[in-house]
mmCIF file with all atom_site columns, C-alpha atoms in Angstrom:
data_model
loop_
_atom_site.group_PDB
_atom_site.id
_atom_site.type_symbol
_atom_site.label_atom_id
_atom_site.label_alt_id
_atom_site.label_comp_id
_atom_site.label_asym_id
_atom_site.label_entity_id
_atom_site.label_seq_id
_atom_site.pdbx_PDB_ins_code
_atom_site.Cartn_x
_atom_site.Cartn_y
_atom_site.Cartn_z
_atom_site.occupancy
_atom_site.B_iso_or_equiv
_atom_site.pdbx_formal_charge
_atom_site.auth_seq_id
_atom_site.auth_comp_id
_atom_site.auth_asym_id
_atom_site.auth_atom_id
_atom_site.pdbx_PDB_model_num
ATOM 1   C CA . UNK A 1 1   ? 25.776  14.713 -0.565  1.00 90.00 ? 240 UNK A CA 1
ATOM 2   C CA . UNK A 1 2   ? 25.378  11.451 1.204   1.00 91.00 ? 241 UNK A CA 1
ATOM 3   C CA . UNK A 1 3   ? 21.861  10.002 0.608   1.00 95.00 ? 242 UNK A CA 1
ATOM 4   C CA . UNK A 1 4   ? 20.566  8.278  3.749   1.00 94.00 ? 243 UNK A CA 1
ATOM 5   C CA . UNK A 1 5   ? 17.120  7.617  5.139   1.00 94.00 ? 244 UNK A CA 1
ATOM 6   C CA . UNK A 1 6   ? 17.563  10.714 7.225   1.00 93.00 ? 245 UNK A CA 1
ATOM 7   C CA . UNK A 1 7   ? 18.097  12.890 4.146   1.00 95.00 ? 246 UNK A CA 1
ATOM 8   C CA . UNK A 1 8   ? 15.365  15.561 3.695   1.00 94.00 ? 247 UNK A CA 1
ATOM 9   C CA . UNK A 1 9   ? 13.553  15.312 0.417   1.00 93.00 ? 248 UNK A CA 1
ATOM 10  C CA . UNK A 1 10  ? 13.920  19.063 -0.150  1.00 92.00 ? 249 UNK A CA 1
ATOM 11  C CA . UNK A 1 11  ? 17.706  18.895 0.147   1.00 94.00 ? 250 UNK A CA 1
ATOM 12  C CA . UNK A 1 12  ? 17.797  15.777 -1.990  1.00 95.00 ? 251 UNK A CA 1
ATOM 13  C CA . UNK A 1 13  ? 15.977  17.522 -4.842  1.00 94.00 ? 252 UNK A CA 1
ATOM 14  C CA . UNK A 1 14  ? 17.905  20.729 -4.424  1.00 94.00 ? 253 UNK A CA 1
ATOM 15  C CA . UNK A 1 15  ? 21.178  18.767 -4.797  1.00 95.00 ? 254 UNK A CA 1
ATOM 16  C CA . UNK A 1 16  ? 19.876  16.289 -7.407  1.00 96.00 ? 255 UNK A CA 1
ATOM 17  C CA . UNK A 1 17  ? 16.971  17.835 -9.426  1.00 94.00 ? 256 UNK A CA 1
ATOM 18  C CA . UNK A 1 18  ? 16.932  15.006 -11.871 1.00 94.00 ? 257 UNK A CA 1
ATOM 19  C CA . UNK A 1 19  ? 15.707  12.646 -9.133  1.00 95.00 ? 258 UNK A CA 1
ATOM 20  C CA . UNK A 1 20  ? 12.352  14.445 -9.101  1.00 93.00 ? 259 UNK A CA 1
ATOM 21  C CA . UNK A 1 21  ? 11.286  12.803 -12.359 1.00 94.00 ? 260 UNK A CA 1
ATOM 22  C CA . UNK A 1 22  ? 12.785  9.509  -11.207 1.00 96.00 ? 261 UNK A CA 1
ATOM 23  C CA . UNK A 1 23  ? 10.805  9.482  -8.056  1.00 95.00 ? 262 UNK A CA 1
ATOM 24  C CA . UNK A 1 24  ? 7.583   10.263 -10.049 1.00 93.00 ? 263 UNK A CA 1
ATOM 25  C CA . UNK A 1 25  ? 8.251   7.251  -12.215 1.00 94.00 ? 264 UNK A CA 1
ATOM 26  C CA . UNK A 1 26  ? 8.829   5.106  -9.172  1.00 93.00 ? 265 UNK A CA 1
ATOM 27  C CA . UNK A 1 27  ? 5.421   5.788  -7.727  1.00 91.00 ? 266 UNK A CA 1
ATOM 28  C CA . UNK A 1 28  ? 2.514   8.034  -8.765  1.00 89.00 ? 267 UNK A CA 1
ATOM 29  C CA . UNK A 1 29  ? 2.024   9.189  -5.209  1.00 87.00 ? 268 UNK A CA 1
ATOM 30  C CA . UNK A 1 30  ? 5.345   10.987 -5.541  1.00 91.00 ? 269 UNK A CA 1
ATOM 31  C CA . UNK A 1 31  ? 3.792   13.304 -8.226  1.00 89.00 ? 270 UNK A CA 1
ATOM 32  C CA . UNK A 1 32  ? 2.509   15.372 -5.282  1.00 85.00 ? 271 UNK A CA 1
ATOM 33  C CA . UNK A 1 33  ? 6.080   16.686 -5.038  1.00 85.00 ? 272 UNK A CA 1
ATOM 34  C CA . UNK A 1 34  ? 5.182   18.976 -7.906  1.00 86.00 ? 273 UNK A CA 1
ATOM 35  C CA . UNK A 1 35  ? 2.678   20.712 -5.643  1.00 85.00 ? 274 UNK A CA 1
ATOM 36  C CA . UNK A 1 36  ? 4.269   24.120 -4.768  1.00 84.00 ? 275 UNK A CA 1
ATOM 37  C CA . UNK A 1 37  ? 2.681   24.177 -1.324  1.00 82.00 ? 276 UNK A CA 1
ATOM 38  C CA . UNK A 1 38  ? 3.904   20.734 -0.447  1.00 82.00 ? 277 UNK A CA 1
ATOM 39  C CA . UNK A 1 39  ? 7.354   21.581 -1.804  1.00 83.00 ? 278 UNK A CA 1
ATOM 40  C CA . UNK A 1 40  ? 7.632   24.702 0.348   1.00 82.00 ? 279 UNK A CA 1
ATOM 41  C CA . UNK A 1 41  ? 6.333   23.036 3.490   1.00 83.00 ? 280 UNK A CA 1
ATOM 42  C CA . UNK A 1 42  ? 6.299   19.290 4.103   1.00 81.00 ? 281 UNK A CA 1
ATOM 43  C CA . UNK A 1 43  ? 9.250   18.621 1.726   1.00 80.00 ? 282 UNK A CA 1
ATOM 44  C CA . UNK A 1 44  ? 11.440  20.697 3.933   1.00 86.00 ? 283 UNK A CA 1
ATOM 45  C CA . UNK A 1 45  ? 10.731  18.438 6.979   1.00 87.00 ? 284 UNK A CA 1
ATOM 46  C CA . UNK A 1 46  ? 10.095  15.101 5.366   1.00 90.00 ? 285 UNK A CA 1
ATOM 47  C CA . UNK A 1 47  ? 12.901  12.638 5.378   1.00 92.00 ? 286 UNK A CA 1
ATOM 48  C CA . UNK A 1 48  ? 13.459  9.831  2.842   1.00 95.00 ? 287 UNK A CA 1
ATOM 49  C CA . UNK A 1 49  ? 12.418  7.337  5.500   1.00 92.00 ? 288 UNK A CA 1
ATOM 50  C CA . UNK A 1 50  ? 9.019   9.111  5.758   1.00 91.00 ? 289 UNK A CA 1
ATOM 51  C CA . UNK A 1 51  ? 8.739   9.533  1.951   1.00 92.00 ? 290 UNK A CA 1
ATOM 52  C CA . UNK A 1 52  ? 9.433   5.824  1.584   1.00 92.00 ? 291 UNK A CA 1
ATOM 53  C CA . UNK A 1 53  ? 6.427   5.031  3.783   1.00 88.00 ? 292 UNK A CA 1
ATOM 54  C CA . UNK A 1 54  ? 4.228   7.232  1.661   1.00 87.00 ? 293 UNK A CA 1
ATOM 55  C CA . UNK A 1 55  ? 5.204   5.211  -1.416  1.00 88.00 ? 294 UNK A CA 1
ATOM 56  C CA . UNK A 1 56  ? 5.075   1.853  0.264   1.00 88.00 ? 295 UNK A CA 1
ATOM 57  C CA . UNK A 1 57  ? 8.793   1.248  0.233   1.00 92.00 ? 296 UNK A CA 1
ATOM 58  C CA . UNK A 1 58  ? 11.149  0.206  3.019   1.00 93.00 ? 297 UNK A CA 1
ATOM 59  C CA . UNK A 1 59  ? 13.411  3.216  3.723   1.00 93.00 ? 298 UNK A CA 1
ATOM 60  C CA . UNK A 1 60  ? 16.592  1.498  2.708   1.00 94.00 ? 299 UNK A CA 1
ATOM 61  C CA . UNK A 1 61  ? 14.992  0.189  -0.452  1.00 95.00 ? 300 UNK A CA 1
ATOM 62  C CA . UNK A 1 62  ? 14.097  3.725  -1.575  1.00 96.00 ? 301 UNK A CA 1
ATOM 63  C CA . UNK A 1 63  ? 17.417  5.167  -0.562  1.00 96.00 ? 302 UNK A CA 1
ATOM 64  C CA . UNK A 1 64  ? 19.255  2.566  -2.567  1.00 96.00 ? 303 UNK A CA 1
ATOM 65  C CA . UNK A 1 65  ? 17.058  3.011  -5.617  1.00 96.00 ? 304 UNK A CA 1
ATOM 66  C CA . UNK A 1 66  ? 17.904  6.700  -5.545  1.00 96.00 ? 305 UNK A CA 1
ATOM 67  C CA . UNK A 1 67  ? 21.673  5.958  -4.923  1.00 96.00 ? 306 UNK A CA 1
ATOM 68  C CA . UNK A 1 68  ? 21.652  3.495  -7.844  1.00 95.00 ? 307 UNK A CA 1
ATOM 69  C CA . UNK A 1 69  ? 20.091  6.068  -10.122 1.00 95.00 ? 308 UNK A CA 1
ATOM 70  C CA . UNK A 1 70  ? 23.067  8.411  -9.248  1.00 95.00 ? 309 UNK A CA 1
ATOM 71  C CA . UNK A 1 71  ? 25.598  5.656  -9.641  1.00 93.00 ? 310 UNK A CA 1
ATOM 72  C CA . UNK A 1 72  ? 26.358  5.549  -5.917  1.00 92.00 ? 311 UNK A CA 1
ATOM 73  C CA . UNK A 1 73  ? 27.118  2.400  -3.901  1.00 93.00 ? 312 UNK A CA 1
ATOM 74  C CA . UNK A 1 74  ? 24.111  1.003  -1.995  1.00 92.00 ? 313 UNK A CA 1
ATOM 75  C CA . UNK A 1 75  ? 23.840  1.290  1.661   1.00 91.00 ? 314 UNK A CA 1
ATOM 76  C CA . UNK A 1 76  ? 23.855  -1.964 3.648   1.00 87.00 ? 315 UNK A CA 1
ATOM 77  C CA . UNK A 1 77  ? 21.255  -2.828 6.279   1.00 79.00 ? 316 UNK A CA 1
ATOM 78  C CA . UNK A 1 78  ? 22.447  -2.434 9.801   1.00 68.00 ? 317 UNK A CA 1
ATOM 79  C CA . UNK A 1 79  ? 23.589  -5.515 11.485  1.00 49.00 ? 318 UNK A CA 1
ATOM 80  C CA . UNK A 1 80  ? 21.187  -5.037 14.445  1.00 44.00 ? 319 UNK A CA 1
ATOM 81  C CA . UNK A 1 81  ? 18.071  -7.000 14.763  1.00 40.00 ? 320 UNK A CA 1
ATOM 82  C CA . UNK A 1 82  ? 15.274  -5.432 12.713  1.00 39.00 ? 321 UNK A CA 1
ATOM 83  C CA . UNK A 1 83  ? 12.585  -3.672 14.571  1.00 40.00 ? 322 UNK A CA 1
ATOM 84  C CA . UNK A 1 84  ? 9.162   -3.520 13.213  1.00 38.00 ? 323 UNK A CA 1
ATOM 85  C CA . UNK A 1 85  ? 6.483   -1.043 14.231  1.00 43.00 ? 324 UNK A CA 1
ATOM 86  C CA . UNK A 1 86  ? 3.939   -2.773 16.522  1.00 38.00 ? 325 UNK A CA 1
ATOM 87  C CA . UNK A 1 87  ? 0.489   -3.153 15.222  1.00 55.00 ? 326 UNK A CA 1
ATOM 88  C CA . UNK A 1 88  ? -1.482  -0.830 17.334  1.00 77.00 ? 327 UNK A CA 1
ATOM 89  C CA . UNK A 1 89  ? -5.189  -1.337 17.861  1.00 87.00 ? 328 UNK A CA 1
ATOM 90  C CA . UNK A 1 90  ? -7.303  1.747  17.244  1.00 89.00 ? 329 UNK A CA 1
ATOM 91  C CA . UNK A 1 91  ? -7.370  3.702  20.503  1.00 93.00 ? 330 UNK A CA 1
ATOM 92  C CA . UNK A 1 92  ? -10.605 4.714  22.213  1.00 93.00 ? 331 UNK A CA 1
ATOM 93  C CA . UNK A 1 93  ? -10.158 8.421  21.585  1.00 94.00 ? 332 UNK A CA 1
ATOM 94  C CA . UNK A 1 94  ? -9.929  7.712  17.767  1.00 94.00 ? 333 UNK A CA 1
ATOM 95  C CA . UNK A 1 95  ? -13.301 5.861  17.924  1.00 93.00 ? 334 UNK A CA 1
ATOM 96  C CA . UNK A 1 96  ? -15.338 8.917  18.627  1.00 92.00 ? 335 UNK A CA 1
ATOM 97  C CA . UNK A 1 97  ? -17.025 10.794 15.721  1.00 95.00 ? 336 UNK A CA 1
ATOM 98  C CA . UNK A 1 98  ? -14.655 13.253 14.297  1.00 97.00 ? 337 UNK A CA 1
ATOM 99  C CA . UNK A 1 99  ? -15.428 16.985 14.782  1.00 96.00 ? 338 UNK A CA 1
ATOM 100 C CA . UNK A 1 100 ? -14.195 17.614 11.386  1.00 96.00 ? 339 UNK A CA 1
ATOM 101 C CA . UNK A 1 101 ? -13.189 15.601 8.394   1.00 97.00 ? 340 UNK A CA 1
ATOM 102 C CA . UNK A 1 102 ? -10.567 16.844 5.946   1.00 97.00 ? 341 UNK A CA 1
ATOM 103 C CA . UNK A 1 103 ? -9.594  15.530 2.503   1.00 96.00 ? 342 UNK A CA 1
ATOM 104 C CA . UNK A 1 104 ? -5.858  15.873 2.382   1.00 93.00 ? 343 UNK A CA 1
ATOM 105 C CA . UNK A 1 105 ? -5.791  15.222 -1.394  1.00 90.00 ? 344 UNK A CA 1
ATOM 106 C CA . UNK A 1 106 ? -8.295  17.869 -2.144  1.00 93.00 ? 345 UNK A CA 1
ATOM 107 C CA . UNK A 1 107 ? -6.345  20.346 0.006   1.00 93.00 ? 346 UNK A CA 1
ATOM 108 C CA . UNK A 1 108 ? -3.194  19.558 -1.921  1.00 88.00 ? 347 UNK A CA 1
ATOM 109 C CA . UNK A 1 109 ? -5.059  19.850 -5.178  1.00 85.00 ? 348 UNK A CA 1
ATOM 110 C CA . UNK A 1 110 ? -6.349  23.285 -4.095  1.00 90.00 ? 349 UNK A CA 1
ATOM 111 C CA . UNK A 1 111 ? -2.652  24.172 -3.197  1.00 87.00 ? 350 UNK A CA 1
ATOM 112 C CA . UNK A 1 112 ? -3.355  24.260 0.502   1.00 90.00 ? 351 UNK A CA 1
ATOM 113 C CA . UNK A 1 113 ? -1.139  22.762 3.113   1.00 89.00 ? 352 UNK A CA 1
ATOM 114 C CA . UNK A 1 114 ? -2.886  19.912 4.996   1.00 91.00 ? 353 UNK A CA 1
ATOM 115 C CA . UNK A 1 115 ? -0.580  20.366 8.004   1.00 91.00 ? 354 UNK A CA 1
ATOM 116 C CA . UNK A 1 116 ? -1.518  24.025 8.369   1.00 92.00 ? 355 UNK A CA 1
ATOM 117 C CA . UNK A 1 117 ? -5.211  23.376 7.701   1.00 94.00 ? 356 UNK A CA 1
ATOM 118 C CA . UNK A 1 118 ? -5.283  20.683 10.485  1.00 95.00 ? 357 UNK A CA 1
ATOM 119 C CA . UNK A 1 119 ? -3.475  23.070 12.874  1.00 93.00 ? 358 UNK A CA 1
ATOM 120 C CA . UNK A 1 120 ? -5.832  25.874 12.160  1.00 95.00 ? 359 UNK A CA 1
ATOM 121 C CA . UNK A 1 121 ? -8.934  23.559 12.693  1.00 95.00 ? 360 UNK A CA 1
ATOM 122 C CA . UNK A 1 122 ? -7.472  22.268 15.984  1.00 93.00 ? 361 UNK A CA 1
ATOM 123 C CA . UNK A 1 123 ? -7.159  25.913 17.313  1.00 93.00 ? 362 UNK A CA 1
ATOM 124 C CA . UNK A 1 124 ? -10.903 26.387 16.724  1.00 94.00 ? 363 UNK A CA 1
ATOM 125 C CA . UNK A 1 125 ? -12.102 23.087 18.176  1.00 94.00 ? 364 UNK A CA 1
ATOM 126 C CA . UNK A 1 126 ? -12.671 22.283 21.827  1.00 93.00 ? 365 UNK A CA 1
ATOM 127 C CA . UNK A 1 127 ? -10.355 20.014 23.916  1.00 91.00 ? 366 UNK A CA 1
ATOM 128 C CA . UNK A 1 128 ? -10.646 16.282 23.267  1.00 91.00 ? 367 UNK A CA 1
ATOM 129 C CA . UNK A 1 129 ? -11.863 16.930 19.653  1.00 94.00 ? 368 UNK A CA 1
ATOM 130 C CA . UNK A 1 130 ? -10.720 14.732 16.866  1.00 96.00 ? 369 UNK A CA 1
ATOM 131 C CA . UNK A 1 131 ? -10.035 15.497 13.167  1.00 97.00 ? 370 UNK A CA 1
ATOM 132 C CA . UNK A 1 132 ? -10.050 12.785 10.543  1.00 97.00 ? 371 UNK A CA 1
ATOM 133 C CA . UNK A 1 133 ? -7.655  13.365 7.664   1.00 97.00 ? 372 UNK A CA 1
ATOM 134 C CA . UNK A 1 134 ? -8.154  11.110 4.673   1.00 96.00 ? 373 UNK A CA 1
ATOM 135 C CA . UNK A 1 135 ? -5.369  10.665 2.113   1.00 93.00 ? 374 UNK A CA 1
ATOM 136 C CA . UNK A 1 136 ? -4.322  8.281  -0.529  1.00 89.00 ? 375 UNK A CA 1
ATOM 137 C CA . UNK A 1 137 ? -0.837  8.026  1.090   1.00 87.00 ? 376 UNK A CA 1
ATOM 138 C CA . UNK A 1 138 ? 0.538   7.402  4.556   1.00 88.00 ? 377 UNK A CA 1
ATOM 139 C CA . UNK A 1 139 ? 1.189   10.955 5.791   1.00 90.00 ? 378 UNK A CA 1
ATOM 140 C CA . UNK A 1 140 ? 4.380   10.037 7.755   1.00 88.00 ? 379 UNK A CA 1
ATOM 141 C CA . UNK A 1 141 ? 5.817   13.630 7.948   1.00 88.00 ? 380 UNK A CA 1
ATOM 142 C CA . UNK A 1 142 ? 2.565   15.071 9.346   1.00 90.00 ? 381 UNK A CA 1
ATOM 143 C CA . UNK A 1 143 ? 2.102   12.226 11.860  1.00 91.00 ? 382 UNK A CA 1
ATOM 144 C CA . UNK A 1 144 ? 5.646   12.704 13.211  1.00 89.00 ? 383 UNK A CA 1
ATOM 145 C CA . UNK A 1 145 ? 5.174   16.504 13.361  1.00 90.00 ? 384 UNK A CA 1
ATOM 146 C CA . UNK A 1 146 ? 1.862   16.254 15.308  1.00 93.00 ? 385 UNK A CA 1
ATOM 147 C CA . UNK A 1 147 ? 3.288   13.589 17.748  1.00 92.00 ? 386 UNK A CA 1
ATOM 148 C CA . UNK A 1 148 ? 6.244   15.779 18.396  1.00 90.00 ? 387 UNK A CA 1
ATOM 149 C CA . UNK A 1 149 ? 3.821   18.655 19.171  1.00 92.00 ? 388 UNK A CA 1
ATOM 150 C CA . UNK A 1 150 ? 2.177   16.331 21.802  1.00 92.00 ? 389 UNK A CA 1
ATOM 151 C CA . UNK A 1 151 ? -0.964  15.590 19.835  1.00 94.00 ? 390 UNK A CA 1
ATOM 152 C CA . UNK A 1 152 ? -2.619  12.220 19.722  1.00 95.00 ? 391 UNK A CA 1
ATOM 153 C CA . UNK A 1 153 ? -2.282  10.577 16.244  1.00 95.00 ? 392 UNK A CA 1
ATOM 154 C CA . UNK A 1 154 ? -3.390  7.256  14.865  1.00 95.00 ? 393 UNK A CA 1
ATOM 155 C CA . UNK A 1 155 ? -3.357  6.272  11.268  1.00 94.00 ? 394 UNK A CA 1
ATOM 156 C CA . UNK A 1 156 ? -4.435  3.233  9.311   1.00 92.00 ? 395 UNK A CA 1
ATOM 157 C CA . UNK A 1 157 ? -4.991  2.158  5.635   1.00 89.00 ? 396 UNK A CA 1
ATOM 158 C CA . UNK A 1 158 ? -8.640  1.357  6.044   1.00 86.00 ? 397 UNK A CA 1
ATOM 159 C CA . UNK A 1 159 ? -9.212  0.528  2.404   1.00 84.00 ? 398 UNK A CA 1
ATOM 160 C CA . UNK A 1 160 ? -6.715  -0.163 -0.356  1.00 84.00 ? 399 UNK A CA 1
ATOM 161 C CA . UNK A 1 161 ? -4.968  3.128  -0.956  1.00 82.00 ? 400 UNK A CA 1
ATOM 162 C CA . UNK A 1 162 ? -7.140  5.152  1.521   1.00 90.00 ? 401 UNK A CA 1
ATOM 163 C CA . UNK A 1 163 ? -5.472  6.226  4.719   1.00 93.00 ? 402 UNK A CA 1
ATOM 164 C CA . UNK A 1 164 ? -7.461  7.596  7.647   1.00 95.00 ? 403 UNK A CA 1
ATOM 165 C CA . UNK A 1 165 ? -5.528  9.604  10.157  1.00 96.00 ? 404 UNK A CA 1
ATOM 166 C CA . UNK A 1 166 ? -7.059  10.662 13.341  1.00 97.00 ? 405 UNK A CA 1
ATOM 167 C CA . UNK A 1 167 ? -5.581  13.736 15.141  1.00 97.00 ? 406 UNK A CA 1
ATOM 168 C CA . UNK A 1 168 ? -6.722  14.493 18.588  1.00 94.00 ? 407 UNK A CA 1
ATOM 169 C CA . UNK A 1 169 ? -6.077  17.365 20.988  1.00 86.00 ? 408 UNK A CA 1
#
């Protein structure tokens, strides 16, 4: 199996189970991969590129650490000009008081799926409502999923190790 930034974490760990403990040694945030709910849900859609953001790595850096652990050759950076994500100011819609605040870490600890819990809450809230999700990691897979579903999403590390993600209808 070729390990690239697009590799899904579930497929990676199915093919290379020993990488689970390696990931957990790399960054304590990856210990969440032990959570059975997270493994059954988010791990199936999360790419290594997204997982890298959670741990504070550049995608190619994480991929090459994993490849090195398996004795594979590192991938080289593309020769194109690097693109960085623009720093986006907090949008007006994310400045309103949230209708609901959810603690993503507490949900995971209770073996609940934060993605499903946010979806369920959004169904019950009126249009233009905003949910605030707090986590100790950048929830890249959830952000991309919600954006693909047409929801408004804005996230920022507001304090060291505390990410606040606003999800709006």
